[in-house]
Amino acid sequence: EIEGERLRKLKTKALLSVVFSLPVFIIGMFFMDMPYGEEITAVLSTPVVLWLGSGFFKNAWKQARHRSANMDTLVALSVGIAYIFSLFNLFFPDFWHRRGMHAHVYFEATAVVVTFILLGKLLEENAKGNTSAAIKKLMGLQPRTVTVVTDSGVEEIRPIEEVQKGDVVVVKPGERIAVDGQVVSGSSYVDESMLSGEPVPVLKEADAQVFAGTINQKGSFRFRAQKVGADTMLAHIIETVEAAQGSKAPVQKLVDKIAAVFVPTIIGIAILTLITWTVLGGEHGLVQGLLAAVTVLVIACPCALGLATPISIMVASGRGAGMGVLFREAAAIEGLSHIDTLVLDKTGTITEGKPKLTDVVAADGFDEDDVLALAASLEAASEHPLAHAVLEGARDRHVDVRKTRGFDSVTGEGVRGEVEGRKVALGNARLMASYRMPDALAGRADVLRKDARTVMFVAVDGRVAGLIAVQDPIAHGAVEALKALKAEGLRLVMLTGDNEATAKAVAARLPLDEVRAGLSPKDKADAIAQMQNSGARVAMAGDGINDAPALAAADIGIAMGNGTDIAMESAQITLVKGELGGILRARRLSAAAVRNIHQNLAFAFGYNALGVPIAAGALYPFFGVLLSPVIAAAAMSFSSVSVISNALRLRRARL
């Protein structure tokens, strides 16, 4: 709430500053000789400096009280002095006219500087208003009420806060499970993807463990509450995300580091300039010294410095959005190029996250289409979690689904029924134990299992007719993208909640350096922390609720755009198309943006290093050259235009 309000205020300030500053800039640059031009710019720039830019003066005062300085100090000094100097020249122009000088005003410089710096701050703060969104959504996964069975056997709806250990809870079809516990009666399939990331629901029967936040499918069951409140698995995930987000140190900008030295140096040069001119400048030494000191502060004004980072970030963000890469934080654009380790979730990141029919194998004397048609006919009446994949596969192959009679489900083994007068069974090897299994079919099943495919056999009238296999396939372009990332020097690590056999089978086709399987959401976050403690700079790519703690813990979190909102809120980068090639493009864009920022900073500091001594009058003893504040303001504007022009090159950078 507080962060969101702060961001809204900053947006309003930046917008109003642009509205006020644009006419000031146009008049100051092109129409200064128009009637009442100076008065109009004074009126329009006053709210920008004194109201919208008041934060710079407050921060500068705080820094001064602690005997330190930063960018805000230089903004406050240069803008404040230029503004006061301009007001003096507007109301008392004769002071300069009597001394043979022209009374210039610099209201456009003051207004433009404040506007640019506000826009820069807005770019940097833009993501902070949403930091708690992931936690809010995680909390929303827990139902507010629970159906509890009382001692007298009556079902009673209670608030979640009143559930205690030992209570028997009823879970109906489609409901979220409220607390952790153990099944005591009934059975159903439960979607546990928020914990494991795996898309296939898990069968829950008596004695099986169930967890808060997971979703029951079509069956119903009762379970005894074992962990409630802050002890549930969901509560631990929320706690881990909170800890990871809270521990992230703000990125220390290069500009702020240099500003700590740069600001006192500029102030020192301005004071020294005033003293030197006063002592050595003759009759008008004090006036010339004052003019030179103001010129030093105007030319050192951090407009180009303040723009150097945000303008490159803004252009890079726009270029990224055009490529399907959304950067939620400026720090992510800068940080991604420094990453040396990329951690990847398996399901939904490396793989498509949705099981698909991959193989249909017929035994001698049977036809593949007939085997698939019979299997799909049984699955049409089934609640099995892989039924959708089989039915979709049958539709893709234009195989007709037929009517099933006498349908019967054998828990943990498969289903049986009658299709067009034939007795058909579909299930695992246990269901086929009473049938003779052809050796060729058994051998093919072993090969498919080693490739992490789920195998189901089809029997017709007492004979094994064939098998069908289902698998979550590797995402299109994933192998090529990972090879390219590997070629750029990244260490690739896969962390998954899936079993080790499946993880290794998927990893065998990929250029990975390390694979860890069977991990909980907290395990993933801990694994990333271990890598960071050993000196690695880690980016994490994932798509599920179970990835949220790891995405928050990583130096850079990358959410797949086809994943959950919670994953996207926990990450700093979202790949809109949900494909790994986006990471490669984002990393190359990041490197180009960082180079561009360094070029901008080098230009801005180089310009100051050259301009400040000239403004102080260093060339006057040799060439009689003095730099007036108006030329300094124009030069400052030119430096800003140069920085902007350089940043715009990012739009055409080859990635």
Coordinates of C-alpha atoms in Angstrom, one line a residue, residues 71-353:
M71 CA 23.5 13.3 -6.7
D72 CA 20.6 15.1 -4.9
T73 CA 23.1 17.5 -3.4
L74 CA 24.4 18.5 -6.8
V75 CA 20.9 18.7 -8.3
A76 CA 19.8 21.0 -5.4
L77 CA 22.9 23.2 -5.6
S78 CA 22.9 23.7 -9.3
V79 CA 19.2 24.0 -9.7
G80 CA 18.8 26.2 -6.6
I81 CA 21.6 28.6 -7.5
A82 CA 20.6 28.8 -11.2
Y83 CA 17.0 29.5 -10.1
I84 CA 17.9 32.2 -7.6
F85 CA 20.4 33.7 -10.0
S86 CA 17.7 33.8 -12.7
L87 CA 15.2 35.4 -10.4
F88 CA 17.8 38.1 -9.4
N89 CA 18.5 38.7 -13.1
L90 CA 14.8 39.0 -13.9
F91 CA 14.1 41.5 -11.1
F92 CA 17.4 43.4 -11.0
P93 CA 18.8 43.4 -14.6
D94 CA 20.4 46.8 -14.1
F95 CA 23.0 45.3 -11.7
W96 CA 24.6 43.6 -14.8
H97 CA 23.8 46.3 -17.3
R98 CA 25.7 48.9 -15.3
R99 CA 28.8 46.6 -15.5
G100 CA 28.5 46.1 -19.2
M101 CA 27.0 42.5 -19.0
H102 CA 23.8 41.0 -20.1
A103 CA 21.3 39.7 -17.5
H104 CA 20.5 36.1 -18.7
V105 CA 17.9 33.8 -17.0
Y106 CA 18.2 30.0 -16.9
F107 CA 14.7 28.9 -15.9
E108 CA 14.6 26.3 -18.8
A109 CA 17.7 24.7 -17.5
T110 CA 16.4 24.4 -13.9
A111 CA 13.0 23.0 -15.1
V112 CA 14.5 20.5 -17.5
V113 CA 17.0 19.2 -15.0
V114 CA 14.3 18.5 -12.4
T115 CA 12.1 16.8 -15.0
F116 CA 14.9 14.6 -16.3
I117 CA 16.0 13.5 -12.8
L118 CA 12.4 12.8 -11.8
L119 CA 11.9 10.7 -14.9
G120 CA 15.1 8.8 -14.1
K121 CA 13.9 8.1 -10.5
L122 CA 10.5 7.0 -11.8
L123 CA 12.2 4.4 -14.1
E124 CA 14.2 3.1 -11.2
E125 CA 11.3 3.0 -8.7
N126 CA 8.7 1.6 -11.1
A127 CA 8.8 -2.0 -9.9
K128 CA 8.9 -1.4 -6.2
G129 CA 5.2 -0.8 -5.9
N130 CA 4.5 -4.4 -6.7
T131 CA 7.0 -6.2 -4.4
S132 CA 4.3 -7.6 -2.1
A133 CA 2.0 -8.7 -4.9
A134 CA 3.5 -12.2 -5.0
I135 CA 3.0 -12.7 -1.3
K136 CA -0.6 -11.4 -1.5
K137 CA -1.4 -13.9 -4.2
L138 CA 0.3 -16.8 -2.3
M139 CA -1.9 -15.9 0.7
G140 CA -4.9 -16.0 -1.5
L141 CA -4.2 -19.7 -2.2
Q142 CA -5.5 -20.7 1.2
P143 CA -9.3 -21.0 1.5
R144 CA -11.0 -18.8 4.2
T145 CA -13.3 -21.6 5.4
V146 CA -13.0 -25.3 5.9
T147 CA -15.6 -28.2 6.2
V148 CA -14.8 -30.0 9.5
V149 CA -16.4 -33.3 10.7
T150 CA -17.4 -32.8 14.4
D151 CA -17.2 -35.5 17.1
S152 CA -20.9 -36.3 16.4
G153 CA -20.2 -36.9 12.7
V154 CA -21.8 -33.7 11.5
E155 CA -20.1 -31.6 8.8
E156 CA -19.6 -28.0 9.9
I157 CA -18.1 -25.0 8.1
R158 CA -15.5 -23.2 10.1
P159 CA -13.1 -20.3 9.5
I160 CA -9.6 -21.4 8.6
E161 CA -8.2 -19.9 11.9
E162 CA -10.3 -22.3 14.0
V163 CA -8.9 -25.5 12.4
Q164 CA -6.8 -27.4 14.9
K165 CA -4.4 -30.4 14.7
G166 CA -6.4 -33.6 14.7
D167 CA -9.5 -32.2 13.1
V168 CA -11.0 -34.3 10.3
V169 CA -11.4 -32.1 7.2
V170 CA -13.7 -32.9 4.3
V171 CA -12.4 -32.0 0.8
K172 CA -15.0 -31.8 -2.0
P173 CA -14.4 -31.8 -5.8
G174 CA -12.6 -28.7 -7.1
E175 CA -11.7 -27.3 -3.6
R176 CA -8.4 -26.1 -2.4
I177 CA -6.9 -28.0 0.5
A178 CA -6.8 -25.7 3.5
V179 CA -4.1 -27.3 5.8
D180 CA -1.5 -30.1 5.7
G181 CA -2.7 -33.5 6.7
Q182 CA -3.1 -37.3 6.1
V183 CA -6.0 -38.9 4.2
V184 CA -8.2 -41.1 6.4
S185 CA -10.9 -42.1 3.8
G186 CA -11.9 -41.7 0.2
S187 CA -9.6 -41.1 -2.8
S188 CA -9.0 -38.5 -5.5
Y189 CA -6.4 -37.0 -7.7
V190 CA -4.8 -33.7 -6.4
D191 CA -3.0 -31.1 -8.4
E192 CA 0.2 -30.5 -6.5
S193 CA 1.9 -28.4 -9.2
M194 CA 2.3 -25.5 -6.8
L195 CA 4.8 -27.7 -4.8
S196 CA 6.4 -30.0 -7.4
G197 CA 5.8 -28.0 -10.6
E198 CA 4.6 -31.3 -12.2
P199 CA 1.4 -31.0 -14.3
V200 CA 0.1 -34.5 -13.6
P201 CA -2.2 -34.7 -10.6
V202 CA -1.2 -37.2 -7.8
L203 CA -3.5 -40.0 -6.6
K204 CA -4.4 -39.6 -2.9
E205 CA -5.7 -42.6 -1.0
A206 CA -5.8 -43.6 2.7
D207 CA -2.5 -42.5 4.6
A208 CA -1.3 -40.2 1.7
Q209 CA -0.1 -36.8 2.7
V210 CA -1.9 -33.7 1.4
F211 CA -0.8 -30.1 1.5
A212 CA -2.4 -26.6 1.9
G213 CA -2.9 -24.7 -1.3
T214 CA -3.1 -27.8 -3.6
I215 CA -6.3 -28.4 -5.6
N216 CA -8.5 -31.4 -5.4
Q217 CA -9.8 -32.8 -8.7
K218 CA -13.1 -34.6 -9.2
G219 CA -13.2 -37.0 -6.2
S220 CA -13.7 -36.3 -2.5
F221 CA -11.9 -37.5 0.6
R222 CA -11.4 -36.8 4.3
F223 CA -8.1 -36.1 6.0
R224 CA -6.8 -35.5 9.5
A225 CA -5.2 -32.0 10.0
Q226 CA -1.5 -32.4 11.0
K227 CA 0.0 -28.9 10.4
V228 CA -2.0 -25.7 10.6
G229 CA -1.4 -21.9 10.4
A230 CA 2.3 -21.0 10.1
D231 CA 3.4 -24.7 10.0
T232 CA 1.9 -25.6 6.7
M233 CA 4.0 -26.0 3.5
L234 CA 2.2 -23.0 1.9
A235 CA 3.1 -20.8 4.9
H236 CA 6.7 -21.9 4.6
I237 CA 6.7 -20.9 0.8
I238 CA 5.3 -17.5 1.7
E239 CA 7.9 -17.0 4.4
T240 CA 10.7 -18.0 2.0
V241 CA 9.5 -15.5 -0.6
E242 CA 9.2 -12.7 2.0
A243 CA 12.7 -13.4 3.3
A244 CA 14.2 -13.5 -0.2
Q245 CA 12.6 -10.3 -1.3
G246 CA 13.5 -8.5 2.0
S247 CA 17.1 -9.6 1.8
K248 CA 17.8 -8.1 -1.6
A249 CA 20.1 -5.2 -1.2
P250 CA 19.3 -2.2 -3.4
V251 CA 21.6 -1.9 -6.4
Q252 CA 24.4 0.6 -5.8
K253 CA 24.5 2.8 -8.8
L254 CA 27.9 3.7 -10.3
V255 CA 26.7 7.3 -10.5
D256 CA 26.0 7.5 -6.7
K257 CA 29.5 6.1 -5.9
I258 CA 31.2 8.7 -8.1
A259 CA 28.8 11.5 -6.9
A260 CA 30.2 11.1 -3.3
V261 CA 33.5 12.4 -4.6
F262 CA 32.3 14.5 -7.5
V263 CA 29.9 16.7 -5.5
P264 CA 32.4 18.0 -2.9
T265 CA 34.9 18.5 -5.7
I266 CA 32.5 20.7 -7.8
I267 CA 31.5 22.7 -4.7
G268 CA 35.2 23.2 -3.9
I269 CA 36.0 24.3 -7.4
A270 CA 33.1 26.8 -7.4
I271 CA 34.2 28.3 -4.0
L272 CA 37.9 28.4 -5.2
T273 CA 36.8 30.1 -8.4
L274 CA 34.9 32.8 -6.5
I275 CA 37.8 33.5 -4.2
T276 CA 40.4 33.5 -7.0
W277 CA 38.4 36.0 -9.1
T278 CA 37.7 38.2 -6.1
V279 CA 41.4 38.4 -5.2
L280 CA 42.9 38.6 -8.7
G281 CA 40.1 39.9 -10.9
G282 CA 40.5 43.6 -10.3
E283 CA 37.6 46.1 -10.2
H284 CA 34.8 43.6 -11.2
G285 CA 36.6 40.6 -9.7
L286 CA 33.7 39.8 -7.2
V287 CA 31.0 40.0 -9.9
Q288 CA 33.1 38.0 -12.4
G289 CA 33.9 35.5 -9.7
L290 CA 30.2 35.1 -8.8
L291 CA 29.3 34.7 -12.5
A292 CA 32.1 32.1 -12.9
A293 CA 31.1 30.1 -9.8
V294 CA 27.5 30.0 -11.0
T295 CA 28.7 28.9 -14.4
V296 CA 30.7 26.1 -12.8
L297 CA 27.7 24.8 -11.0
V298 CA 25.4 25.1 -14.1
I299 CA 27.9 23.3 -16.3
A300 CA 28.4 20.6 -13.7
C301 CA 24.7 20.1 -13.3
P302 CA 24.1 16.4 -13.4
C303 CA 21.5 16.4 -16.2
A304 CA 23.6 14.2 -18.4
L305 CA 24.7 12.2 -15.4
G306 CA 21.2 11.8 -14.2
L307 CA 20.1 10.7 -17.7
A308 CA 23.0 8.4 -18.4
T309 CA 21.5 5.3 -16.8
P310 CA 17.7 5.9 -16.9
I311 CA 17.6 6.8 -20.6
S312 CA 19.6 3.7 -21.6
I313 CA 17.4 1.6 -19.3
M314 CA 14.2 3.1 -20.9
V315 CA 15.3 2.5 -24.4
A316 CA 16.5 -1.1 -23.5
S317 CA 13.1 -1.7 -21.8
G318 CA 11.3 -0.7 -25.0
R319 CA 13.5 -2.8 -27.2
G320 CA 13.0 -5.7 -24.8
A321 CA 9.2 -5.4 -24.9
G322 CA 9.4 -5.5 -28.7
M323 CA 11.2 -8.8 -28.4
G324 CA 8.8 -10.3 -25.8
V325 CA 11.1 -9.6 -22.8
L326 CA 9.5 -7.4 -20.0
F327 CA 12.0 -5.9 -17.5
R328 CA 10.2 -5.0 -14.3
E329 CA 13.3 -3.4 -12.8
A330 CA 16.1 -1.3 -14.1
A331 CA 18.5 -3.3 -12.0
A332 CA 17.5 -6.4 -13.9
I333 CA 18.7 -4.9 -17.2
E334 CA 22.0 -4.0 -15.6
G335 CA 22.4 -7.2 -13.6
L336 CA 21.6 -9.8 -16.3
S337 CA 24.8 -9.2 -18.2
H338 CA 26.8 -10.1 -15.0
I339 CA 25.2 -13.5 -14.5
D340 CA 27.4 -16.5 -14.7
T341 CA 25.0 -19.3 -13.6
L342 CA 21.5 -19.9 -15.0
V343 CA 19.2 -22.1 -13.0
L344 CA 16.2 -23.6 -14.7
D345 CA 13.0 -25.3 -13.6
K346 CA 12.1 -28.4 -15.7
T347 CA 8.4 -28.5 -16.1
G348 CA 7.0 -25.5 -18.0
T349 CA 10.4 -24.0 -18.5
I350 CA 12.6 -26.6 -20.3
T351 CA 9.5 -28.7 -21.1
E352 CA 6.1 -27.5 -22.4
G353 CA 4.4 -28.3 -19.0

